[in-house]
Coordinates of N, CA and C in Angstrom, one line a residue:
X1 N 13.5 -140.3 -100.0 CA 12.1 -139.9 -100.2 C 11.9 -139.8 -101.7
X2 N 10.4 -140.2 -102.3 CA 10.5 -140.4 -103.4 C 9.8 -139.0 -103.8
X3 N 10.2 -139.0 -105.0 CA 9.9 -137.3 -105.4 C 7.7 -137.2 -105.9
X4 N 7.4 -138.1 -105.9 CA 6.2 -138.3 -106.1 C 5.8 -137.7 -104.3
X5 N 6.1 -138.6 -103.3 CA 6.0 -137.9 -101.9 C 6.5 -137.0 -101.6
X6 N 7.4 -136.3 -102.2 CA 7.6 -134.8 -101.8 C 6.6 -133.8 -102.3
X7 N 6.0 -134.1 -103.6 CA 5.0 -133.2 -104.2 C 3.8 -133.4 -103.2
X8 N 3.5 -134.5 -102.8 CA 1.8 -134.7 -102.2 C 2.4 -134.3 -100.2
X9 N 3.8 -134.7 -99.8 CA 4.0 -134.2 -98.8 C 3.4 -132.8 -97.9
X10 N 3.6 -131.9 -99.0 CA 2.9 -130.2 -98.0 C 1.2 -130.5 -97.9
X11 N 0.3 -131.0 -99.4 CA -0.8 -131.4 -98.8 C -1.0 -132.2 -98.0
X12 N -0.4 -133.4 -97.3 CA -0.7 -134.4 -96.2 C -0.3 -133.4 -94.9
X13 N 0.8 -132.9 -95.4 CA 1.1 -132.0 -93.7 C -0.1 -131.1 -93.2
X14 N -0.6 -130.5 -94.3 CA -1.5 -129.6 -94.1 C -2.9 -130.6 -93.2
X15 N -3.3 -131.5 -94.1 CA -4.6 -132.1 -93.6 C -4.2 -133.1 -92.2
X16 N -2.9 -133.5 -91.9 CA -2.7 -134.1 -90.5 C -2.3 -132.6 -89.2
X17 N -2.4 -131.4 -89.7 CA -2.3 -130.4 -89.3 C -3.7 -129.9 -88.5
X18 N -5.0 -130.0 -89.8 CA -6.2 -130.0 -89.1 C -6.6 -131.0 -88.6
X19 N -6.2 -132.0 -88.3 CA -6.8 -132.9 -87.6 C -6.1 -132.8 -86.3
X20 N -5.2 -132.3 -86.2 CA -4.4 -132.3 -84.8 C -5.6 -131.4 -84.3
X21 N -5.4 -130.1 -84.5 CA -6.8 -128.7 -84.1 C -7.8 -129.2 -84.1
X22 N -8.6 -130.2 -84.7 CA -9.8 -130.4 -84.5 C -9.8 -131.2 -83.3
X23 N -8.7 -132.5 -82.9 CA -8.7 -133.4 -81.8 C -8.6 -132.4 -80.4
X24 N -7.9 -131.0 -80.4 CA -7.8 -131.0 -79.3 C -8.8 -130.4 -79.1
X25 N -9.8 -130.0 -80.1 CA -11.0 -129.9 -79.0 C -11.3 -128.1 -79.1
X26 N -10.3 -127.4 -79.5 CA -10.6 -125.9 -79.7 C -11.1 -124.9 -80.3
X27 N -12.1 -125.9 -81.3 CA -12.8 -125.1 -82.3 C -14.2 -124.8 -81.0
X28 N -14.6 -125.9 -79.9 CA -15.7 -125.6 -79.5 C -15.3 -124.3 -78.2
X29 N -14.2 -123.6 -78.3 CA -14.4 -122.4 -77.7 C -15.4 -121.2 -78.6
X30 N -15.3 -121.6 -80.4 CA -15.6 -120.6 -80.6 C -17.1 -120.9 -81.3
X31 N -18.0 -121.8 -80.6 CA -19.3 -121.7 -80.5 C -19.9 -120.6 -80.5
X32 N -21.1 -120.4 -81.3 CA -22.0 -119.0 -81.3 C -22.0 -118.9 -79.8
X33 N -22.8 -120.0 -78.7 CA -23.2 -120.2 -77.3 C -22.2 -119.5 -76.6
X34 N -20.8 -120.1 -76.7 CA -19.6 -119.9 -76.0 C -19.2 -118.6 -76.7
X35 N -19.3 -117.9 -77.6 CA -18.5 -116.7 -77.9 C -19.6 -115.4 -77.2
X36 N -20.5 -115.5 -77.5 CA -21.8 -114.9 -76.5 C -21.6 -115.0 -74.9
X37 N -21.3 -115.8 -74.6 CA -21.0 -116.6 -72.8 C -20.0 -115.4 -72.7
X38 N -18.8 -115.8 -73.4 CA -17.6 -114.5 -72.9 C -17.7 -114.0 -73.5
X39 N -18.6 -113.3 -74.2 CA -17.9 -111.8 -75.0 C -17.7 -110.8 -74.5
X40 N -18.4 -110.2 -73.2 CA -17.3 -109.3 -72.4 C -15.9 -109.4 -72.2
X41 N -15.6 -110.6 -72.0 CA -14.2 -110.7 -71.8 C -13.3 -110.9 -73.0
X42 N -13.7 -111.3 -73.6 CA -13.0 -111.3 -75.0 C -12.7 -109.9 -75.7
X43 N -13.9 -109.5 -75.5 CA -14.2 -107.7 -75.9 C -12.9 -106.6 -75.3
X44 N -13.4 -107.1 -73.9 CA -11.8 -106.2 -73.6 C -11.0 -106.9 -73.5
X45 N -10.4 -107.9 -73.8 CA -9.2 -108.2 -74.2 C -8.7 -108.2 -75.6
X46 N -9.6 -108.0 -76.6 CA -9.7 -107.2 -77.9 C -9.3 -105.9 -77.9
X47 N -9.9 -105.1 -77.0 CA -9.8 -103.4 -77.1 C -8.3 -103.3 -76.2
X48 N -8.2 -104.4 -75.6 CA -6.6 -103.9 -74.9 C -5.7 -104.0 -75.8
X49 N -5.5 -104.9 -76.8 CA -4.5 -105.6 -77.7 C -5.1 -105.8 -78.9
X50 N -5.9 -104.8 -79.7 CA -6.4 -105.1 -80.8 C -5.7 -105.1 -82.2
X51 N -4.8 -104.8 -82.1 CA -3.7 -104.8 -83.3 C -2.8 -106.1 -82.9
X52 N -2.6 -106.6 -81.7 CA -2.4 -108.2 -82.5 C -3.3 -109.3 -82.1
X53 N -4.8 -108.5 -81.6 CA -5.8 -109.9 -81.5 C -6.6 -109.5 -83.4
X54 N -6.2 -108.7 -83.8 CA -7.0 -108.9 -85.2 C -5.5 -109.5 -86.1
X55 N -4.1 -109.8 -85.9 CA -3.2 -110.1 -86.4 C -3.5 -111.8 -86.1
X56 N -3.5 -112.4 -84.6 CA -4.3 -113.5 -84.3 C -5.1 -114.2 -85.3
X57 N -6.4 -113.5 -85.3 CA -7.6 -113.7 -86.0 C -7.3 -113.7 -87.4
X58 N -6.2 -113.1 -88.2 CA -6.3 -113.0 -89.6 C -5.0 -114.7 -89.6
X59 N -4.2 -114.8 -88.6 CA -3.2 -115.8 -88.5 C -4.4 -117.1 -88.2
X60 N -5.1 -117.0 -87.8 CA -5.7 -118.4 -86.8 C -6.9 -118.5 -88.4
X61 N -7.4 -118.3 -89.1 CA -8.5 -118.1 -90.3 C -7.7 -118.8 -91.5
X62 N -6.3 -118.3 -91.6 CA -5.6 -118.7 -92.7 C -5.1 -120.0 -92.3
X63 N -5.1 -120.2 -90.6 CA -4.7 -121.6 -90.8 C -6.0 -122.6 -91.2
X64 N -7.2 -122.2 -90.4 CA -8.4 -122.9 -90.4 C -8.4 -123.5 -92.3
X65 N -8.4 -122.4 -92.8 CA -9.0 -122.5 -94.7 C -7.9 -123.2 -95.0
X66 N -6.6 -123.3 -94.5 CA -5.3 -123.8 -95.2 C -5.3 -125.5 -95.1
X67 N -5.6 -125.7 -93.8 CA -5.9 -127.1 -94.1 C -7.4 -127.6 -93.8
X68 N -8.3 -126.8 -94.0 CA -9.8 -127.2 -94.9 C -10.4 -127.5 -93.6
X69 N -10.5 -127.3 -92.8 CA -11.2 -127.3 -91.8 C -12.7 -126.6 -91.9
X70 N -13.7 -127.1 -90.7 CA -15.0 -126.9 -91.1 C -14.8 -125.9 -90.1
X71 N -14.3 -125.5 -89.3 CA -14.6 -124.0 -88.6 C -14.5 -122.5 -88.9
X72 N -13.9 -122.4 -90.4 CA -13.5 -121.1 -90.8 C -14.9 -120.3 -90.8
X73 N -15.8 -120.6 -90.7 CA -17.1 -119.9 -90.6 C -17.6 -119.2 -89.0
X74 N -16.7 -120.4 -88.1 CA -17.1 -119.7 -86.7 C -16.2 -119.1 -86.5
X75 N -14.8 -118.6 -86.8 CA -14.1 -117.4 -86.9 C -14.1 -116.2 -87.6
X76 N -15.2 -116.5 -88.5 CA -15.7 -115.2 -89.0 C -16.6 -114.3 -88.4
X77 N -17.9 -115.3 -88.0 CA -18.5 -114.9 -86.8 C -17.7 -114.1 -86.1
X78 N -17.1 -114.9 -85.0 CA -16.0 -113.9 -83.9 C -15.4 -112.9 -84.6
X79 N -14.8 -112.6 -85.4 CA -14.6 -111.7 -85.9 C -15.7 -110.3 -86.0
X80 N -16.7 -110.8 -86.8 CA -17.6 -109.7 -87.1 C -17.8 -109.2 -85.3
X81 N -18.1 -110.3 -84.5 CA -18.4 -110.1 -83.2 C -17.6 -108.8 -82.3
X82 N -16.2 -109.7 -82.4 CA -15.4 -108.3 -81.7 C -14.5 -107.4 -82.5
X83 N -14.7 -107.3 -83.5 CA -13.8 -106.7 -84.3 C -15.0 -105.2 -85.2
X84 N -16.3 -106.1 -85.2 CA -17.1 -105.2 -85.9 C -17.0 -105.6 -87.4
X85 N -18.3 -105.1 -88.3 CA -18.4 -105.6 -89.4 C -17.3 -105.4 -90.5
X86 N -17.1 -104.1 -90.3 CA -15.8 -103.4 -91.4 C -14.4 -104.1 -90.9
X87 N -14.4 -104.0 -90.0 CA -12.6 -104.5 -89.6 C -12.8 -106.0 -89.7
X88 N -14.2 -106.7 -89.3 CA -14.2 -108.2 -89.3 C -14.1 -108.7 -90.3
X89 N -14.8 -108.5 -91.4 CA -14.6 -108.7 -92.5 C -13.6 -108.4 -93.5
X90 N -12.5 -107.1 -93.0 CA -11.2 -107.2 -93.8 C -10.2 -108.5 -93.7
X91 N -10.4 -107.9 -92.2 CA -9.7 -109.0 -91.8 C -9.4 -110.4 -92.1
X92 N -11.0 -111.0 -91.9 CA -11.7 -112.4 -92.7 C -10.8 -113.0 -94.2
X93 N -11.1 -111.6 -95.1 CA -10.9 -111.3 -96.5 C -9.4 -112.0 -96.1
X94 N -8.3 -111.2 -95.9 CA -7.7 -111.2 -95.5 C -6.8 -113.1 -95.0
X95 N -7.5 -113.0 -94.1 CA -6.7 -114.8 -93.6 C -7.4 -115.8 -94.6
X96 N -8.7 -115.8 -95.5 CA -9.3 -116.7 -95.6 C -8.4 -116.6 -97.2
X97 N -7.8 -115.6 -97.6 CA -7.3 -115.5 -99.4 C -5.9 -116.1 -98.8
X98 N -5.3 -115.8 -97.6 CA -4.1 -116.2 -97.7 C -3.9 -117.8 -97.2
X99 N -4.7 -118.4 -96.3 CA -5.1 -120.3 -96.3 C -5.3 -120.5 -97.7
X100 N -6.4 -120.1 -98.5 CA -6.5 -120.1 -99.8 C -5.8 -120.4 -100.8
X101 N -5.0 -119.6 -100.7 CA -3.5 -119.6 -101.5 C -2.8 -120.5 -101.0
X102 N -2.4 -121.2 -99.7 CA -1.6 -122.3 -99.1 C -2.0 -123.5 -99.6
X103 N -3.0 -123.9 -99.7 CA -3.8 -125.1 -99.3 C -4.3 -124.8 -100.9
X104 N -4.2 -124.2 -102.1 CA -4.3 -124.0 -103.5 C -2.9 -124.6 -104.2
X105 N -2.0 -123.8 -103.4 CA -0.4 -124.4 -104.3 C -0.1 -125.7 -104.0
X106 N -0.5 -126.2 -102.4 CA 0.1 -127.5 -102.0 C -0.7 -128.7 -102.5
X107 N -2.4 -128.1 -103.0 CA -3.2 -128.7 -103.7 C -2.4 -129.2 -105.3
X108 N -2.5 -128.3 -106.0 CA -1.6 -128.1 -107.2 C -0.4 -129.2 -107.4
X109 N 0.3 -128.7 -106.5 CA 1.6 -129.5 -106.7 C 1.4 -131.1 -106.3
X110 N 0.2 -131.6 -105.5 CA 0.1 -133.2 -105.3 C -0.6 -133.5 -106.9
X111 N -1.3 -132.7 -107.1 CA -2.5 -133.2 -108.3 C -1.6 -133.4 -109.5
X112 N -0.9 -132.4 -109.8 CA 0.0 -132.2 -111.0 C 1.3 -133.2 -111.0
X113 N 1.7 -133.7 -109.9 CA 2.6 -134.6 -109.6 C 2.4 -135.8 -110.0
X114 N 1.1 -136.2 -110.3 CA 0.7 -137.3 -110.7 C 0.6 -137.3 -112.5
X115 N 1.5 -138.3 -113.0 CA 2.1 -138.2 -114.3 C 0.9 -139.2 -115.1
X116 N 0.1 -139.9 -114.4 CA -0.5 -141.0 -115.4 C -1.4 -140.0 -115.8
X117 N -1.9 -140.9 -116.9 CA -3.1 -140.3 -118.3 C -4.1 -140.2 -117.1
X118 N -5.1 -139.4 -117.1 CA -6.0 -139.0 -116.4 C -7.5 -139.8 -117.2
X119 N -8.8 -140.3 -116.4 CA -9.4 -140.7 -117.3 C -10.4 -140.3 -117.9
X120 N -11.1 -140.5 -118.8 CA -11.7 -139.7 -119.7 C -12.7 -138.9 -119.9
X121 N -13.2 -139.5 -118.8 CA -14.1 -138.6 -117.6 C -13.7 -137.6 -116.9
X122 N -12.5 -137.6 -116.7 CA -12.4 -136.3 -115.9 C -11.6 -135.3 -116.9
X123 N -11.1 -135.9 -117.7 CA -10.6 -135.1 -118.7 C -11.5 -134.0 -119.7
X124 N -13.2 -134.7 -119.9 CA -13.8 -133.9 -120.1 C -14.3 -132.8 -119.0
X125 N -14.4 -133.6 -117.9 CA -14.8 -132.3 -117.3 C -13.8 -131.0 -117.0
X126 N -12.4 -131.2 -117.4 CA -11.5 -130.5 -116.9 C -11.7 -129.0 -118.9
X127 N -12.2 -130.4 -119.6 CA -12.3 -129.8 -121.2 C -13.1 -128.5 -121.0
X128 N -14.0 -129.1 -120.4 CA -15.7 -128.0 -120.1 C -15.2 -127.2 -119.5
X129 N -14.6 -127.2 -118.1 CA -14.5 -126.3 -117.1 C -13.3 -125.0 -117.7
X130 N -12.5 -125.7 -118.5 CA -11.2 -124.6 -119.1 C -12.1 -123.9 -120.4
X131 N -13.5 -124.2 -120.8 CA -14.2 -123.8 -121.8 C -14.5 -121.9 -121.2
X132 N -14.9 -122.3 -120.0 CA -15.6 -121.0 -119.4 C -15.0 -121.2 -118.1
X133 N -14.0 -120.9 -117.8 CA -13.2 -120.8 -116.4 C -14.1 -119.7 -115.5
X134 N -13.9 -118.6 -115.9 CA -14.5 -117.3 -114.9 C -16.0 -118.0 -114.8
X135 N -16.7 -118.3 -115.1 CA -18.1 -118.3 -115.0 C -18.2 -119.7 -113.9
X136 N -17.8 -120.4 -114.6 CA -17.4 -121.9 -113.3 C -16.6 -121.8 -111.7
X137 N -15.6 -121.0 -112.2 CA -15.3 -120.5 -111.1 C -15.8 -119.6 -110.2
X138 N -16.0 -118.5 -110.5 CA -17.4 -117.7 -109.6 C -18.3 -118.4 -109.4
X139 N -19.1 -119.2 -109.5 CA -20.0 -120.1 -109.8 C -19.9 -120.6 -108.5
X140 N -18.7 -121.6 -108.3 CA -18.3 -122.4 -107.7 C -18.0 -121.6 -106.3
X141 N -17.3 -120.3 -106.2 CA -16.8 -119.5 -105.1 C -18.3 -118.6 -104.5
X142 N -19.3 -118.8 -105.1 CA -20.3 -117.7 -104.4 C -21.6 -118.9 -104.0
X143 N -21.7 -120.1 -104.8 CA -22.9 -120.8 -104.0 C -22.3 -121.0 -102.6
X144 N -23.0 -120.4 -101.3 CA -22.8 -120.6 -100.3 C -22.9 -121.8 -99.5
X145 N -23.4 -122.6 -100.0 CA -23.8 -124.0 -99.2 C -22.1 -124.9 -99.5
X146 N -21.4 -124.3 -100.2 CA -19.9 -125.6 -100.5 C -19.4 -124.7 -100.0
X147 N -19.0 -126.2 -99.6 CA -17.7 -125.5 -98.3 C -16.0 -125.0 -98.7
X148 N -15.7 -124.4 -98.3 CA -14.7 -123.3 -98.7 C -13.7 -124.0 -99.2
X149 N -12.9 -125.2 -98.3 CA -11.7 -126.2 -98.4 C -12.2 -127.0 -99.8
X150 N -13.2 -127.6 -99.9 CA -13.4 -128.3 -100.7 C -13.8 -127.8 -102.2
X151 N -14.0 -126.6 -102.2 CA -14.0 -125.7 -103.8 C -12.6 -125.5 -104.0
X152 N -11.5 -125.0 -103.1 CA -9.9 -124.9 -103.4 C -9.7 -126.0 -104.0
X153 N -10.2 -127.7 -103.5 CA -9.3 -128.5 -103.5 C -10.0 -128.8 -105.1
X154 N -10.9 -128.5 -105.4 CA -12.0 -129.0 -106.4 C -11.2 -128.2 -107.7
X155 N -10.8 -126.7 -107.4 CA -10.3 -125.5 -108.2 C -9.3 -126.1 -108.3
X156 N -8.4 -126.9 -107.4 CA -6.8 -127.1 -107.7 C -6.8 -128.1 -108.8
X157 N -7.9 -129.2 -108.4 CA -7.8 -130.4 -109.3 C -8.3 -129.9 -111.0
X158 N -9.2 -129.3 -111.1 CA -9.9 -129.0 -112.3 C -8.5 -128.5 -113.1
X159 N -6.8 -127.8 -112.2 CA -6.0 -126.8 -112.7 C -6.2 -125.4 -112.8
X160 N -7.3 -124.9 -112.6 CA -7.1 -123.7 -112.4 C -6.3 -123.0 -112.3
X161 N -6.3 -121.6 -113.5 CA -4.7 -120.9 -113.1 C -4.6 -120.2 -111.8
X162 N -3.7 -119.9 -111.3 CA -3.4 -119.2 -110.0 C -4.4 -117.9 -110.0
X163 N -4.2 -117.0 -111.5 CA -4.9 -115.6 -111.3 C -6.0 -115.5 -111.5
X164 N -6.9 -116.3 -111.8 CA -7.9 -116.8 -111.9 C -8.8 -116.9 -110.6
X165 N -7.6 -118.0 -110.0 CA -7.7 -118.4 -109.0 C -8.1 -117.7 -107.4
X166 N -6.8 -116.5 -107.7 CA -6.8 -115.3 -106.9 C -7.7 -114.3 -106.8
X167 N -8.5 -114.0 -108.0 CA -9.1 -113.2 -108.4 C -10.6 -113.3 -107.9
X168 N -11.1 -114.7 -108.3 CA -12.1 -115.2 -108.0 C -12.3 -115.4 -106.7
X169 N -11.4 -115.8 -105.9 CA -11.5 -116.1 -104.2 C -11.4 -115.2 -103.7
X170 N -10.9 -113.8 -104.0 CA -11.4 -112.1 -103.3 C -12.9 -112.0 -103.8
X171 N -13.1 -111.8 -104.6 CA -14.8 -111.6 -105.1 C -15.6 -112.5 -104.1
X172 N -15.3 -114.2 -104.3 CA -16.1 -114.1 -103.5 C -16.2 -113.9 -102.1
X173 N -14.7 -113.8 -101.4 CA -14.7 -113.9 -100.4 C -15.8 -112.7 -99.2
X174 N -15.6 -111.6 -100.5 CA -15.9 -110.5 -99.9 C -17.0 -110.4 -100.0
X175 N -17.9 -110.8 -100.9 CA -19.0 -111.1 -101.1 C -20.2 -112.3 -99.8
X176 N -19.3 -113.3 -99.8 CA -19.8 -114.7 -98.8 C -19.4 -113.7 -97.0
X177 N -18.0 -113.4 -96.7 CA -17.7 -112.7 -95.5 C -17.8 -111.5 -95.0
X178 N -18.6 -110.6 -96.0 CA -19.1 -109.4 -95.2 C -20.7 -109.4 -94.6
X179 N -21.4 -110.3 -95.5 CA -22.9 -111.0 -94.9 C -22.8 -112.2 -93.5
X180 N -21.6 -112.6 -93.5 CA -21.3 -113.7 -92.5 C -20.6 -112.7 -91.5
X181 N -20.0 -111.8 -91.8 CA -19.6 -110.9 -90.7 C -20.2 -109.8 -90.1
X182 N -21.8 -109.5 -91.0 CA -22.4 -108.5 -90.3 C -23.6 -109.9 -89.3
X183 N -23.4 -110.6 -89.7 CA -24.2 -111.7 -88.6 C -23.6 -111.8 -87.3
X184 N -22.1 -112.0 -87.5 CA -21.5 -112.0 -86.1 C -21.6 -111.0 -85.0
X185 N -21.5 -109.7 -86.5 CA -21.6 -108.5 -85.0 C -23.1 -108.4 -84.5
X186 N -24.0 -109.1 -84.8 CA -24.5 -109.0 -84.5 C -25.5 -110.1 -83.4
X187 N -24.6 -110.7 -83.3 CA -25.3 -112.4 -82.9 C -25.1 -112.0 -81.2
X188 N -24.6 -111.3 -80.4 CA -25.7 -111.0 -79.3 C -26.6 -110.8 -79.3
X189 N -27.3 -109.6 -80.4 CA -29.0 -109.6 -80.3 C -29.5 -111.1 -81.0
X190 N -29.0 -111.2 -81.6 CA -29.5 -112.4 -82.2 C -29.9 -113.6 -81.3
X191 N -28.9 -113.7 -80.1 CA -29.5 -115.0 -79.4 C -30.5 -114.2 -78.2
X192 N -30.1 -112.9 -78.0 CA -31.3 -112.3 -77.3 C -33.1 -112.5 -78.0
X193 N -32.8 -112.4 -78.9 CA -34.1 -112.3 -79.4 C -34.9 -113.4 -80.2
X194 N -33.6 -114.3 -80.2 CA -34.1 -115.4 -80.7 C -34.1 -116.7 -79.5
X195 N -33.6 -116.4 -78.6 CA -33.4 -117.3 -77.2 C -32.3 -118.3 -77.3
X196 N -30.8 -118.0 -78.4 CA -30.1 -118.9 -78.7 C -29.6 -118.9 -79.9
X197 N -29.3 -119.3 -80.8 CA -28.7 -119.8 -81.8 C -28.7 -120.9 -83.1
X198 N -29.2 -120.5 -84.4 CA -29.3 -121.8 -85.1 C -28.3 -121.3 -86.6
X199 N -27.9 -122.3 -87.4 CA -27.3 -122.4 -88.4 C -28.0 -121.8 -89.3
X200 N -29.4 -121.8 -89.1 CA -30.5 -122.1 -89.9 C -30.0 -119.8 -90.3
X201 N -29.4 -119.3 -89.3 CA -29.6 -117.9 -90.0 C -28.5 -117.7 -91.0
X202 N -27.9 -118.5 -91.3 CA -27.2 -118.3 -92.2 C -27.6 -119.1 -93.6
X203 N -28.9 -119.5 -93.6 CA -29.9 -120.0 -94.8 C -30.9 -119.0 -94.8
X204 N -31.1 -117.9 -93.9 CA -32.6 -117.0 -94.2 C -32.6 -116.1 -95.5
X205 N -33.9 -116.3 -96.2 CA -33.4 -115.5 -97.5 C -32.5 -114.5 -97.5
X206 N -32.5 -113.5 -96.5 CA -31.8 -112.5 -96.3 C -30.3 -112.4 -97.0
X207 N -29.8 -113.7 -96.4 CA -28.4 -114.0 -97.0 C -28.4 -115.0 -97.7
X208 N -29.3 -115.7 -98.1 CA -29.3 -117.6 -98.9 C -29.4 -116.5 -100.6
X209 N -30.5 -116.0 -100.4 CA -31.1 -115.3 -101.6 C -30.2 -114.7 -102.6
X210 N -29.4 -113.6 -102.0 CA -28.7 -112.4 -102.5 C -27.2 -113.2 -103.0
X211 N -26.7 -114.3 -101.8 CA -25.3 -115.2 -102.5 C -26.1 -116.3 -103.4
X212 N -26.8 -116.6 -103.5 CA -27.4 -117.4 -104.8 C -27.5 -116.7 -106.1
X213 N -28.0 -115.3 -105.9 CA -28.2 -115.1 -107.4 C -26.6 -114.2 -107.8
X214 N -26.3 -113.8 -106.9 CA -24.7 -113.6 -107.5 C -23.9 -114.9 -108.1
X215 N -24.1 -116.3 -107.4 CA -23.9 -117.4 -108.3 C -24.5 -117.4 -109.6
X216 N -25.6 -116.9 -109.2 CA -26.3 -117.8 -111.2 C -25.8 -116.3 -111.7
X217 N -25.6 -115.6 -111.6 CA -25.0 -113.7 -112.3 C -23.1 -114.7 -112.6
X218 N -23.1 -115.2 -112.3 CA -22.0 -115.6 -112.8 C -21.9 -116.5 -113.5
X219 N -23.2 -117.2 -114.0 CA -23.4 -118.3 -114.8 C -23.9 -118.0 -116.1
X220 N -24.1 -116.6 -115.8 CA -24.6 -115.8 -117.1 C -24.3 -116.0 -118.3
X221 N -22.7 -115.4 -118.6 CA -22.2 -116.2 -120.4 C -22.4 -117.3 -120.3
X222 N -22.5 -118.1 -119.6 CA -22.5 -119.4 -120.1 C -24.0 -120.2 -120.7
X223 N -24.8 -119.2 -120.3 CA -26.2 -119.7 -120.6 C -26.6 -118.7 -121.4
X224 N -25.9 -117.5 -122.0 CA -26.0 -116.8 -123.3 C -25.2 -117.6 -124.1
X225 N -24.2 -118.6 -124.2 CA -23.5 -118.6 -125.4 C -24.5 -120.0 -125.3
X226 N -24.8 -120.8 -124.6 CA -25.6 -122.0 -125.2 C -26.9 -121.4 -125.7
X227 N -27.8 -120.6 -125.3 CA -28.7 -119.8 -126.1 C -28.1 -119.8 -127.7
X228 N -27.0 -119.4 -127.5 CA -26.8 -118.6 -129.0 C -26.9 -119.7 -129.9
X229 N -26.2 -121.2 -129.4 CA -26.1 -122.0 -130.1 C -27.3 -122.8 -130.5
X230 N -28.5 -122.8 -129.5 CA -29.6 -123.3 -129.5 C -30.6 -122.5 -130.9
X231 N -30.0 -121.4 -131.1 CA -30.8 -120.4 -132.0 C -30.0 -120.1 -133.4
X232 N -28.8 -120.7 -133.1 CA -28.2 -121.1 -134.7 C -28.3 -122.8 -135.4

């Protein structure tokens, strides 16, 4: 085995990993529709075994984010759902920093494994981005509309340092999954009163608004130090 495919090896395992979970089909148990359908049952089978159905949920979240799958959002939901907002959301914090970290180092190590000159275009943007890391980074971890897998893999390539890295993905995480986990516990009344379910409540100002301007609050120095320079 050539050592160039040992470095990109753990990221291919990971992404032929999600695609196995997505083929068989088991993300659509945890539909807004279908988690509502059984939530009594799931509820007590929660409360009978809840110290390893929230051990589950923090195991099954870290795999979702680790290899970049698009359902890490409908297990936060369930979470908020039967766990409640405080515990769902630790928990969340919890599996979604530790996929994070997997699917960050195995990122890393394919990207950096690659020895050729990089080209000059990306070189600048990696120039700019290492100019104001924290502000790009936050930036990048609180706009809510990019999707989680795809900012890691974005963060790995730009190089980002690990503590940086770490740092930034609890901020936002706790920020993005305690609004996404007070939705869940709450999304029985929600399809009571709304007759159902849409994506569309996780765009209502309510929550689109408040994780937007924490994004541009982190874009702050960066638009005081071009000020500064516009005025010298």
């Amino acid at each position: 085995m050539s050592s160039r495919l040992k470095q990109v090896l753990p990221l291919l395992m990971l992404v032929v990993a999600g695609i196995v979970v997505l083929a068989s089909g088991w993300l659509d148990r945890l539909r807004p529709d279908a988690l509502v359908a059984t939530h009594a049952q799931l509820q007590q089978q929660v409360d009978s075994h809840r110290l390893q159905a929230g051990f589950v949920h923090v195991l099954a979240l870290a795999l979702m984010v680790a290899t970049a799958m698009p359902g890490a959002l409908l297990l936060v939901l369930a979470g908020g759902l039967l766990f409640g907002a405080v515990a769902g959301t630790l928990q969340s914090i919890v599996g979604v920093c530790l996929g994070a970290i997997v699917l960050f180092v195995a990122s890393r190590r394919a990207f950096d494994g690659d020895s050729r000159q990089a080209p000059a275009l990306v070189e600048r943007i990696r120039e700019r981005y290492h100019a104001h890391p924290w502000s790009y980074t936050l930036f990048l971890r609180l706009v809510p509309v990019l999707p989680f897998g795809a900012v890691t893999l974005a963060l790995a390539w730009l190089r980002c340092p690990l503590r940086l890295f770490l740092i930034t993905t609890l901020a936002g995480s706790f920020a993005m999954l305690s609004l996404q986990s007070v939705i869940g516990a709450n999304l029985v009344e929600l399809f009571a009163r709304n007759g159902g379910w849409s994506p569309r409540a996780l765009l209502s100002p309510g929550i689109l608004l408040p994780s937007l301007a924490l994004a541009m609050l982190a874009l702050t120095p960066l638009l005081i130090e071009r000020l500064r320079r516009r005025a010298t």
